[in-house]
mmCIF file of the C-alpha atoms, coordinates in Angstrom:
data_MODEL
# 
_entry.id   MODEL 
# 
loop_
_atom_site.group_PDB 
_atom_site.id 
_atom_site.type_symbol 
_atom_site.label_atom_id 
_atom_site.label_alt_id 
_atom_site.label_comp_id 
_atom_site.label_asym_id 
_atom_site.label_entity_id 
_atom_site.label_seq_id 
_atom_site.pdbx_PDB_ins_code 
_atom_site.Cartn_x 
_atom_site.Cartn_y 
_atom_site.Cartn_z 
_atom_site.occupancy 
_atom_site.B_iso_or_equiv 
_atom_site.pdbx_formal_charge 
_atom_site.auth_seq_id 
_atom_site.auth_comp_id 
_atom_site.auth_asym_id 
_atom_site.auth_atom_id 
_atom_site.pdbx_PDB_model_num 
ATOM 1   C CA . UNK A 1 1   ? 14.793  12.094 -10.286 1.00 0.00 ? 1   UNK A CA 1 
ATOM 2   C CA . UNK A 1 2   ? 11.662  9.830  -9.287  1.00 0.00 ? 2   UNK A CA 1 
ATOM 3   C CA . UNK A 1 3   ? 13.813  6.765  -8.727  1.00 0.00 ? 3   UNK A CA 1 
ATOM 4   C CA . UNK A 1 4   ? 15.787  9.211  -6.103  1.00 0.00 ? 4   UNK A CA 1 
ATOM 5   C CA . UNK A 1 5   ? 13.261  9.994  -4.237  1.00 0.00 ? 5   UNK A CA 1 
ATOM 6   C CA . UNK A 1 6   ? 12.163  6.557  -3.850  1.00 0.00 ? 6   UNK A CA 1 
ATOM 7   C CA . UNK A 1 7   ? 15.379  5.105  -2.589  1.00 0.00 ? 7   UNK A CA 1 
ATOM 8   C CA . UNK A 1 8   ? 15.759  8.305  -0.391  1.00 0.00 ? 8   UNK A CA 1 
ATOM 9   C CA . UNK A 1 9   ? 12.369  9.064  1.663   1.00 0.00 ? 9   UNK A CA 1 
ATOM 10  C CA . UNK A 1 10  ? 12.685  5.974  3.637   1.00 0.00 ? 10  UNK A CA 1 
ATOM 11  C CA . UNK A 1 11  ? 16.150  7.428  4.507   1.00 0.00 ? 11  UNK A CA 1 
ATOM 12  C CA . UNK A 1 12  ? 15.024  10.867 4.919   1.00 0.00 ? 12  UNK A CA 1 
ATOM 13  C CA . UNK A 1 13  ? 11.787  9.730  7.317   1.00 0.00 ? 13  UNK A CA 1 
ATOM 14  C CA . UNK A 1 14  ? 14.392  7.822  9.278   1.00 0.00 ? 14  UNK A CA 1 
ATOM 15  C CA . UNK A 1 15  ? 16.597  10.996 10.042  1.00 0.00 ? 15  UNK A CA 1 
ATOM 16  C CA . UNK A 1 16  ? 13.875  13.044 10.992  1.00 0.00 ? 16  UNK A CA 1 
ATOM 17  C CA . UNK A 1 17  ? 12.716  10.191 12.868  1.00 0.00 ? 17  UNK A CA 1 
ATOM 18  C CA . UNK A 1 18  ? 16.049  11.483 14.991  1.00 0.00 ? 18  UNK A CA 1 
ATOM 19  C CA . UNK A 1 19  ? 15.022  14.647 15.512  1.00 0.00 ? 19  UNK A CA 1 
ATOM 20  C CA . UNK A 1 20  ? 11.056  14.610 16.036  1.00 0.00 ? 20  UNK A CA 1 
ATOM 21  C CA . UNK A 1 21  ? 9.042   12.238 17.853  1.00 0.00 ? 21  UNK A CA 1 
ATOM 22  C CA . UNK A 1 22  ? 7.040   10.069 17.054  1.00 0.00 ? 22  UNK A CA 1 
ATOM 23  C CA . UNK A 1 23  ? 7.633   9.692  13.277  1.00 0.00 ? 23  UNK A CA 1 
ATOM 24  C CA . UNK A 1 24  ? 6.027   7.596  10.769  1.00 0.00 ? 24  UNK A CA 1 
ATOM 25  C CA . UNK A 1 25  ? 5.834   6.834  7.277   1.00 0.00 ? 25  UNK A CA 1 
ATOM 26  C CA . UNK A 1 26  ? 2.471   6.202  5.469   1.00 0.00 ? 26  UNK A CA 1 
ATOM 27  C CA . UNK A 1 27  ? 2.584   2.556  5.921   1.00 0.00 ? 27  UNK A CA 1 
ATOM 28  C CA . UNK A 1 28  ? 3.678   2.715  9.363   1.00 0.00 ? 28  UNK A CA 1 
ATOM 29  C CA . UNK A 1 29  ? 0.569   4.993  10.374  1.00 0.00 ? 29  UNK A CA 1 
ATOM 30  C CA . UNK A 1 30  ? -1.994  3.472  8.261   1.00 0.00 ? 30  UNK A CA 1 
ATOM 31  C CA . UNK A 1 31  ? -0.859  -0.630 8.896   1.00 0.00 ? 31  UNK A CA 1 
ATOM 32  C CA . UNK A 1 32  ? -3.113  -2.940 7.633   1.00 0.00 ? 32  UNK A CA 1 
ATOM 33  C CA . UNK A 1 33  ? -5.028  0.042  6.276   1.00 0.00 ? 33  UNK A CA 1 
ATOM 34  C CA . UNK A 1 34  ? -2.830  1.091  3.422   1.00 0.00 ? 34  UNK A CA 1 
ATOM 35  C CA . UNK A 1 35  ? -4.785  0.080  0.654   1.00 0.00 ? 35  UNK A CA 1 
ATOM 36  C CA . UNK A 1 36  ? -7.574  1.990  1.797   1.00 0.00 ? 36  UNK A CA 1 
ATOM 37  C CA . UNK A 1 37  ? -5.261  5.302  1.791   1.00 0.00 ? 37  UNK A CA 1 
ATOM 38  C CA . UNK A 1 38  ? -2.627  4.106  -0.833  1.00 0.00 ? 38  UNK A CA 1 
ATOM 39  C CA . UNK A 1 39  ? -3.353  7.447  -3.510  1.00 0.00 ? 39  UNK A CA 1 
ATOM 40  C CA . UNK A 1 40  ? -5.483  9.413  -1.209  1.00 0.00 ? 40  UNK A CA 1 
ATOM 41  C CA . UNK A 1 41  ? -4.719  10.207 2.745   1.00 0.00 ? 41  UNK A CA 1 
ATOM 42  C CA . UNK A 1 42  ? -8.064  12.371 2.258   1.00 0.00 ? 42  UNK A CA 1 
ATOM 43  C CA . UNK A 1 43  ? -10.023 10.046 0.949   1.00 0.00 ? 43  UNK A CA 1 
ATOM 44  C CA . UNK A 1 44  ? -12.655 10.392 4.803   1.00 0.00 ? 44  UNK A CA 1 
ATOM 45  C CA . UNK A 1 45  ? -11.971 13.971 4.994   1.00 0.00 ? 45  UNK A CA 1 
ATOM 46  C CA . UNK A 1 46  ? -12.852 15.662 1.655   1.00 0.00 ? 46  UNK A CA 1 
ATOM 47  C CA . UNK A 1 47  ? -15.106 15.130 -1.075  1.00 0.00 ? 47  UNK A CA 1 
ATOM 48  C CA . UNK A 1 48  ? -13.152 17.101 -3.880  1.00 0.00 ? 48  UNK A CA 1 
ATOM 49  C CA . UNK A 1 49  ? -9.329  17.642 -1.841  1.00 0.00 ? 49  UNK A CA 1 
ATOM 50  C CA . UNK A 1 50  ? -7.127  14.916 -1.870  1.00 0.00 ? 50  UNK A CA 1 
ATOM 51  C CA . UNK A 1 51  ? -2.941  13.590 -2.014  1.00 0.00 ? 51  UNK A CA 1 
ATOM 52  C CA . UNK A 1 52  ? -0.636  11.920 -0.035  1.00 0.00 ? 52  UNK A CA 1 
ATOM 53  C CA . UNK A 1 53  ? 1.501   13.162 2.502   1.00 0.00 ? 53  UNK A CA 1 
ATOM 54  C CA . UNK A 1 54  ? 5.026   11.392 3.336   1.00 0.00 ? 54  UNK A CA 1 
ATOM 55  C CA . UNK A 1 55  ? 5.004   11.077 6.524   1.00 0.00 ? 55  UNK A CA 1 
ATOM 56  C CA . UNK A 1 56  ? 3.434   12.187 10.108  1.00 0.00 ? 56  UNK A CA 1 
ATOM 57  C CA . UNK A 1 57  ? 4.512   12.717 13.665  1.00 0.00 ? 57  UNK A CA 1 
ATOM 58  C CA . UNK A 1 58  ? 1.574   11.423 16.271  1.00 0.00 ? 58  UNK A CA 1 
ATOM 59  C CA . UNK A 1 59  ? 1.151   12.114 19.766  1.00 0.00 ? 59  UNK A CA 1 
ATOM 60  C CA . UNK A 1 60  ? 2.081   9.446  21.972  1.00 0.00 ? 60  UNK A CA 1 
ATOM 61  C CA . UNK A 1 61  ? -0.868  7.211  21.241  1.00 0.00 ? 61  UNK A CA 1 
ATOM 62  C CA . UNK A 1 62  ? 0.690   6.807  17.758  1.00 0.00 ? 62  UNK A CA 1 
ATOM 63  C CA . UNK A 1 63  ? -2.813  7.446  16.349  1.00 0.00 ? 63  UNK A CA 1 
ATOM 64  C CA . UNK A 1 64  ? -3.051  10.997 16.863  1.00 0.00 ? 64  UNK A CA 1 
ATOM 65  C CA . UNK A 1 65  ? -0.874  13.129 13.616  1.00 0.00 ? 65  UNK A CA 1 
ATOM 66  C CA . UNK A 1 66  ? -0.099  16.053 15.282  1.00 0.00 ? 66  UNK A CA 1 
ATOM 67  C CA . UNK A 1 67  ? 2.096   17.062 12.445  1.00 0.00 ? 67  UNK A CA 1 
ATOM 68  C CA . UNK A 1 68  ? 2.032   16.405 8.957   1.00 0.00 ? 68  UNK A CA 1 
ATOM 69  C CA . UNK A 1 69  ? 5.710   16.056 6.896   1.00 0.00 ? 69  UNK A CA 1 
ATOM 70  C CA . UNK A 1 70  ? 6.742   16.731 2.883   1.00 0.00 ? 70  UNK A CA 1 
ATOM 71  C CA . UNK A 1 71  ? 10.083  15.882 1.451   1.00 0.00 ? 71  UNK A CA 1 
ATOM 72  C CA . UNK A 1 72  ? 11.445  17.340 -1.204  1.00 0.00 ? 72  UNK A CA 1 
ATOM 73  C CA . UNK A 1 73  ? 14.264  16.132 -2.828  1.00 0.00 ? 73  UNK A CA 1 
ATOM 74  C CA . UNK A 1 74  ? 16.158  18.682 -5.458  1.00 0.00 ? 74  UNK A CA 1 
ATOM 75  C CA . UNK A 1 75  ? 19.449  20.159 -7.080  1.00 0.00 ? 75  UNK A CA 1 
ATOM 76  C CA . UNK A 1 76  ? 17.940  23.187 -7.043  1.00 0.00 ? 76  UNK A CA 1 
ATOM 77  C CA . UNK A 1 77  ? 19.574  24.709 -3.975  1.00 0.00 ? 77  UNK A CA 1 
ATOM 78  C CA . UNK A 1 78  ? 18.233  28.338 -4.380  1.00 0.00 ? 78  UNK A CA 1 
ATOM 79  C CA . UNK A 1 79  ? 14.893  27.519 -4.905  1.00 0.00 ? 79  UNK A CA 1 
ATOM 80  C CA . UNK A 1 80  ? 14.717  26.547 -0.941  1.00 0.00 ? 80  UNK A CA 1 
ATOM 81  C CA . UNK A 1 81  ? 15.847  28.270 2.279   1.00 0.00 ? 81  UNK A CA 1 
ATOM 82  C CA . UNK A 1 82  ? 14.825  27.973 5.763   1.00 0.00 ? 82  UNK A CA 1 
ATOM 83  C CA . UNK A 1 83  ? 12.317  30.789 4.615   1.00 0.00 ? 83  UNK A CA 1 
ATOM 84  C CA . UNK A 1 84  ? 11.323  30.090 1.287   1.00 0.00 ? 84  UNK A CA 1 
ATOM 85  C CA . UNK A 1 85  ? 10.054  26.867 0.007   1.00 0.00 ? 85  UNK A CA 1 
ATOM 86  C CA . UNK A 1 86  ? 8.362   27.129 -3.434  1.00 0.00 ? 86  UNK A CA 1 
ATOM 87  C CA . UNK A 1 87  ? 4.854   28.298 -3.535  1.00 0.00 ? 87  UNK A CA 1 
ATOM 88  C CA . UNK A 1 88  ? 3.541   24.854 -4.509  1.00 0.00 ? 88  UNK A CA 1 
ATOM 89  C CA . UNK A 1 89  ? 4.841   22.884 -2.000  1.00 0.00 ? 89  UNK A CA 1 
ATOM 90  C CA . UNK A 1 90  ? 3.748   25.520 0.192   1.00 0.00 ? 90  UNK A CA 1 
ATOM 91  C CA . UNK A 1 91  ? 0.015   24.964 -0.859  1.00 0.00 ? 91  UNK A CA 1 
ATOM 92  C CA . UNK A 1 92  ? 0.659   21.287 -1.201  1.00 0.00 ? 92  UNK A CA 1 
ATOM 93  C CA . UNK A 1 93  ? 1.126   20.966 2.229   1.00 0.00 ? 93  UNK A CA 1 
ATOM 94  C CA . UNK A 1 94  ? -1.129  23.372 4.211   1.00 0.00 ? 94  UNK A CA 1 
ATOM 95  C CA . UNK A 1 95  ? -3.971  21.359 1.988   1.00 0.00 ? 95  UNK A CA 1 
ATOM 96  C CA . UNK A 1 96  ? -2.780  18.234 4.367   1.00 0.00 ? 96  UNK A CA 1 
ATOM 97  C CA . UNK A 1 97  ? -2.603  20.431 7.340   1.00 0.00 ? 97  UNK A CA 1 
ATOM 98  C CA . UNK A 1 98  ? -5.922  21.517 7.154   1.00 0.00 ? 98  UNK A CA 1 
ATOM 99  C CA . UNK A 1 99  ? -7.609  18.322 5.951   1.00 0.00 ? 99  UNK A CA 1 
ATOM 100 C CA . UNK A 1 100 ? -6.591  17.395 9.123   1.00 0.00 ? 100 UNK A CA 1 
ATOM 101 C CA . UNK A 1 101 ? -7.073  20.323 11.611  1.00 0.00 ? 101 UNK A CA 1 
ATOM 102 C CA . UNK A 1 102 ? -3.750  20.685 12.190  1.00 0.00 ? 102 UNK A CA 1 
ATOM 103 C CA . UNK A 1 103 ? -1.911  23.975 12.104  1.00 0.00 ? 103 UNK A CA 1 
ATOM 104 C CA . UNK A 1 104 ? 1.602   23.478 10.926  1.00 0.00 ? 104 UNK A CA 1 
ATOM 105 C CA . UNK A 1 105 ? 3.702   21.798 8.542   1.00 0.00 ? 105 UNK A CA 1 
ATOM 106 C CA . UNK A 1 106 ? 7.089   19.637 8.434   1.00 0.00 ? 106 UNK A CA 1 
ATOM 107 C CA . UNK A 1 107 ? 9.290   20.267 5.514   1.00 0.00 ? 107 UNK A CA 1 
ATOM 108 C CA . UNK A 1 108 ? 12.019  18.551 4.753   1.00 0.00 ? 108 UNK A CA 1 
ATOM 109 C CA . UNK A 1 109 ? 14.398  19.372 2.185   1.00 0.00 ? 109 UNK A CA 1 
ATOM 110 C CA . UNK A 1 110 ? 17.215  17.219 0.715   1.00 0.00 ? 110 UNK A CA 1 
ATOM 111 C CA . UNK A 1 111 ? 19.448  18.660 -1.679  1.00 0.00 ? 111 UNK A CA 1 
ATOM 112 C CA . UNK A 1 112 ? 21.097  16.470 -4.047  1.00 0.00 ? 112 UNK A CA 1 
ATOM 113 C CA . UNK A 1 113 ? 24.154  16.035 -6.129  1.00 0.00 ? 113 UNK A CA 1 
ATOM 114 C CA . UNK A 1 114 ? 24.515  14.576 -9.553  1.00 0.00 ? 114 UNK A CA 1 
ATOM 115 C CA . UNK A 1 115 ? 26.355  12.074 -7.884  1.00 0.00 ? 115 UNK A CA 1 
ATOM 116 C CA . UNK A 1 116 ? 23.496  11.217 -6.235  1.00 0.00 ? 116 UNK A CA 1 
ATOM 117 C CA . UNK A 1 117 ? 21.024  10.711 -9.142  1.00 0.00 ? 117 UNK A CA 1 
ATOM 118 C CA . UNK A 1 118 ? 23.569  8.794  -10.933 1.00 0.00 ? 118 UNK A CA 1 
ATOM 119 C CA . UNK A 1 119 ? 23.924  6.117  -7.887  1.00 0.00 ? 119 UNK A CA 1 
ATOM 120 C CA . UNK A 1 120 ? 20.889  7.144  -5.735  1.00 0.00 ? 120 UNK A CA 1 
ATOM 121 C CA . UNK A 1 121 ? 21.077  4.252  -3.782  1.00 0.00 ? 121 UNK A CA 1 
ATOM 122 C CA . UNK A 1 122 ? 24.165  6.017  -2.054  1.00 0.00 ? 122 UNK A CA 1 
ATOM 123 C CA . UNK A 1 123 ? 22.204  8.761  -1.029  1.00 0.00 ? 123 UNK A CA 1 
ATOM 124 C CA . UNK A 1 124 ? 21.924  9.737  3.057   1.00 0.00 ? 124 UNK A CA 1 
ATOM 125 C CA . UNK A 1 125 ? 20.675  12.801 4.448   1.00 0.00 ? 125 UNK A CA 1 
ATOM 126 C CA . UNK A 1 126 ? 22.961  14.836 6.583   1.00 0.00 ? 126 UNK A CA 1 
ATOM 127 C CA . UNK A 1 127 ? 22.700  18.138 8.539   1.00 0.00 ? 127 UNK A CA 1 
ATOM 128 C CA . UNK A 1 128 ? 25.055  19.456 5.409   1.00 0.00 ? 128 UNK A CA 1 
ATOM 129 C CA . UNK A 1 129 ? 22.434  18.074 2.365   1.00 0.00 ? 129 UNK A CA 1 
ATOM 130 C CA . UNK A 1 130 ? 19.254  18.555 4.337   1.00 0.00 ? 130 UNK A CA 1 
ATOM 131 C CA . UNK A 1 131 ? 17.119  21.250 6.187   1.00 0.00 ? 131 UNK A CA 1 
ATOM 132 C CA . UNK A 1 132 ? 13.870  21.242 7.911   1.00 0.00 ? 132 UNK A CA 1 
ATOM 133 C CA . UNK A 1 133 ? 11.771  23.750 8.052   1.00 0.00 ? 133 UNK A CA 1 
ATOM 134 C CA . UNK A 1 134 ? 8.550   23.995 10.192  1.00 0.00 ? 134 UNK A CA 1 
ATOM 135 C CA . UNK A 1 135 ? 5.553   26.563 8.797   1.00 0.00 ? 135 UNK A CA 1 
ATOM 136 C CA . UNK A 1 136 ? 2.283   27.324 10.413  1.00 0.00 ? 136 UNK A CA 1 
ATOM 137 C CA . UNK A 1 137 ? -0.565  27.247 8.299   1.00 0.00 ? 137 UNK A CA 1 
ATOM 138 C CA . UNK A 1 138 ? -1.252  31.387 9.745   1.00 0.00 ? 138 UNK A CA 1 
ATOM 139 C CA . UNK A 1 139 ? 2.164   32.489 8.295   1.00 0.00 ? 139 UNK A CA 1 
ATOM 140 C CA . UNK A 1 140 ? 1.431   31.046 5.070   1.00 0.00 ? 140 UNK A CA 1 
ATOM 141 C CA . UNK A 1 141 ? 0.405   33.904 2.357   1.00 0.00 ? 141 UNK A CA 1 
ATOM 142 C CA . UNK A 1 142 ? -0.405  33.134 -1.093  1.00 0.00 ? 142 UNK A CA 1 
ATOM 143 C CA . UNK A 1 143 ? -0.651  35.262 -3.743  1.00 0.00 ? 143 UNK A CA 1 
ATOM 144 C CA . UNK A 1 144 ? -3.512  33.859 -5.999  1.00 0.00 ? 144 UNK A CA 1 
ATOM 145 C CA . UNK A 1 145 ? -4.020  36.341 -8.999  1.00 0.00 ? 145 UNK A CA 1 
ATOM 146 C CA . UNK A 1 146 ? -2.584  39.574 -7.058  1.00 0.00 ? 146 UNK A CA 1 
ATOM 147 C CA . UNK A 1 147 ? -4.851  38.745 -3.722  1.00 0.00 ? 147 UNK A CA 1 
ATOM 148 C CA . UNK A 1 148 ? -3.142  37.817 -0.884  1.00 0.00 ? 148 UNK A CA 1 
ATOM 149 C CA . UNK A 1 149 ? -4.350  34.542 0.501   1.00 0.00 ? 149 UNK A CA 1 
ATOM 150 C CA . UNK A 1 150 ? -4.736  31.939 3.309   1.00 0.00 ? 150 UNK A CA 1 
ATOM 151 C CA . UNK A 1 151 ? -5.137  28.415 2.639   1.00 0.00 ? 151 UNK A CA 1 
ATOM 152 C CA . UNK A 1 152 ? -8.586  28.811 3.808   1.00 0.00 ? 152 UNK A CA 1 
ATOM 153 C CA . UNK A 1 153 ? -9.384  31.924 1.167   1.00 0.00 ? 153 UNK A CA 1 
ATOM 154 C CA . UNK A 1 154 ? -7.526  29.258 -1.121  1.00 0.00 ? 154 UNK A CA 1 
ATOM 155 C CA . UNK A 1 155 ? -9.825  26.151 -0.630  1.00 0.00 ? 155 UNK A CA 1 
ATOM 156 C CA . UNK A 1 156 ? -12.833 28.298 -0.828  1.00 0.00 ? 156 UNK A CA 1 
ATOM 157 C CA . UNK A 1 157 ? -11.206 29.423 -4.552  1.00 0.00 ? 157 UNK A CA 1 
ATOM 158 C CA . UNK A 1 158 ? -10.912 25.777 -5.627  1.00 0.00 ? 158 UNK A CA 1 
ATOM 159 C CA . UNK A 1 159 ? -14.592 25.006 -3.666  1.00 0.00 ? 159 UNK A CA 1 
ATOM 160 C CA . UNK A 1 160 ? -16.117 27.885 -6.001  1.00 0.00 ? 160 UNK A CA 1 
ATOM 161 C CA . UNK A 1 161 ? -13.924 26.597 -9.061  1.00 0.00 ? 161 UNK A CA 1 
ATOM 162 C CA . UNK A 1 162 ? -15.418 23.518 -8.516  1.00 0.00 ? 162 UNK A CA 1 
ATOM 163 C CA . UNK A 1 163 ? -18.648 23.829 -8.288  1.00 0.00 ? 163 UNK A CA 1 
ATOM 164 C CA . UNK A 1 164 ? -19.327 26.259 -10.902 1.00 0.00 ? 164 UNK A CA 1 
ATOM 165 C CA . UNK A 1 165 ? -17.052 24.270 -13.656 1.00 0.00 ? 165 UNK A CA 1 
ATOM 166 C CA . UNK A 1 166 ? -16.032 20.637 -12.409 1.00 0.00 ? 166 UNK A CA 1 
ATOM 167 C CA . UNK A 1 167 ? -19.450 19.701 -11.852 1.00 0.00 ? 167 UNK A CA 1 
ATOM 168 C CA . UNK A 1 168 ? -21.000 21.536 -14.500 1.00 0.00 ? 168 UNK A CA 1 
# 
């Protein structure tokens, strides 16, 4: 499953790179840079948050994300629509939005055949194997212990987690 998703992100970044503008992987964005963001894209912009998105869309000055992108590669068809992406990802992802003040997210979803684990060099993302699926960080409800969250109410449950048990 991991040695899928390696062959097939560079694929996958390169089709949405045909549908959004402005696309770029992490080495693309960071350059030269990548060592200093390798395992942490977060690394200047949180002292306790962290991860690694997969990609980003900029504003024309290629410096500016304006959107930050997730793949997902899976079999498992009916955990994903165009209105339901797991919970986790979900979270995953409006962390990065909001570690970078931005207010949406890019998923994109390839689903894969045994076929393609067996041989996933083979693999290419189509309009039939993959969707994308924009959601703003606002629409975004968790449910965290039967309370209805935002991702803010969310970090300030992990903030509060902690401090009162991390650093103790």
């Amino acid at each position: 499953y991991i040695i899928l998703g390696r062959y097939a992100e560079p694929k996958i970044i390169d089709y949405v790179r045909n549908k959004f503008p402005n696309v770029m992987s992490m080495e693309e964005y960071y350059g030269e840079a990548l060592s200093d963001y390798k395992y942490n894209n977060f690394k200047y912009d949180s002292k306790i948050f962290g991860g690694m998105f997969d990609f980003v869309c900029t504003k024309n000055d290629k410096k500016t994300i304006s959107l930050i992108g997730e793949i997902k590669t899976t079999s498992k068809v009916q955990l994903f629509t165009e209105n339901d992406i797991p919970i986790e990802y979900q979270l995953q992802a409006a962390l990065y939005a909001k570690l970078k003040g931005l207010d949406r997210v890019l998923f994109v979803v390839s689903f894969a055949t045994e076929e393609d684990y067996m041989h996933p060099e083979m693999f290419e993302p189509t309009d039939e194997n993959t969707i994308l699926v924009v959601k703003y960080l606002s629409d975004m409800v968790f449910d965290i212990n039967g309370e209805y969250c935002g991702i803010d109410d969310c970090m300030e449950k992990a903030v509060y987690f902690w401090d009162t048990y991390v650093k103790t």
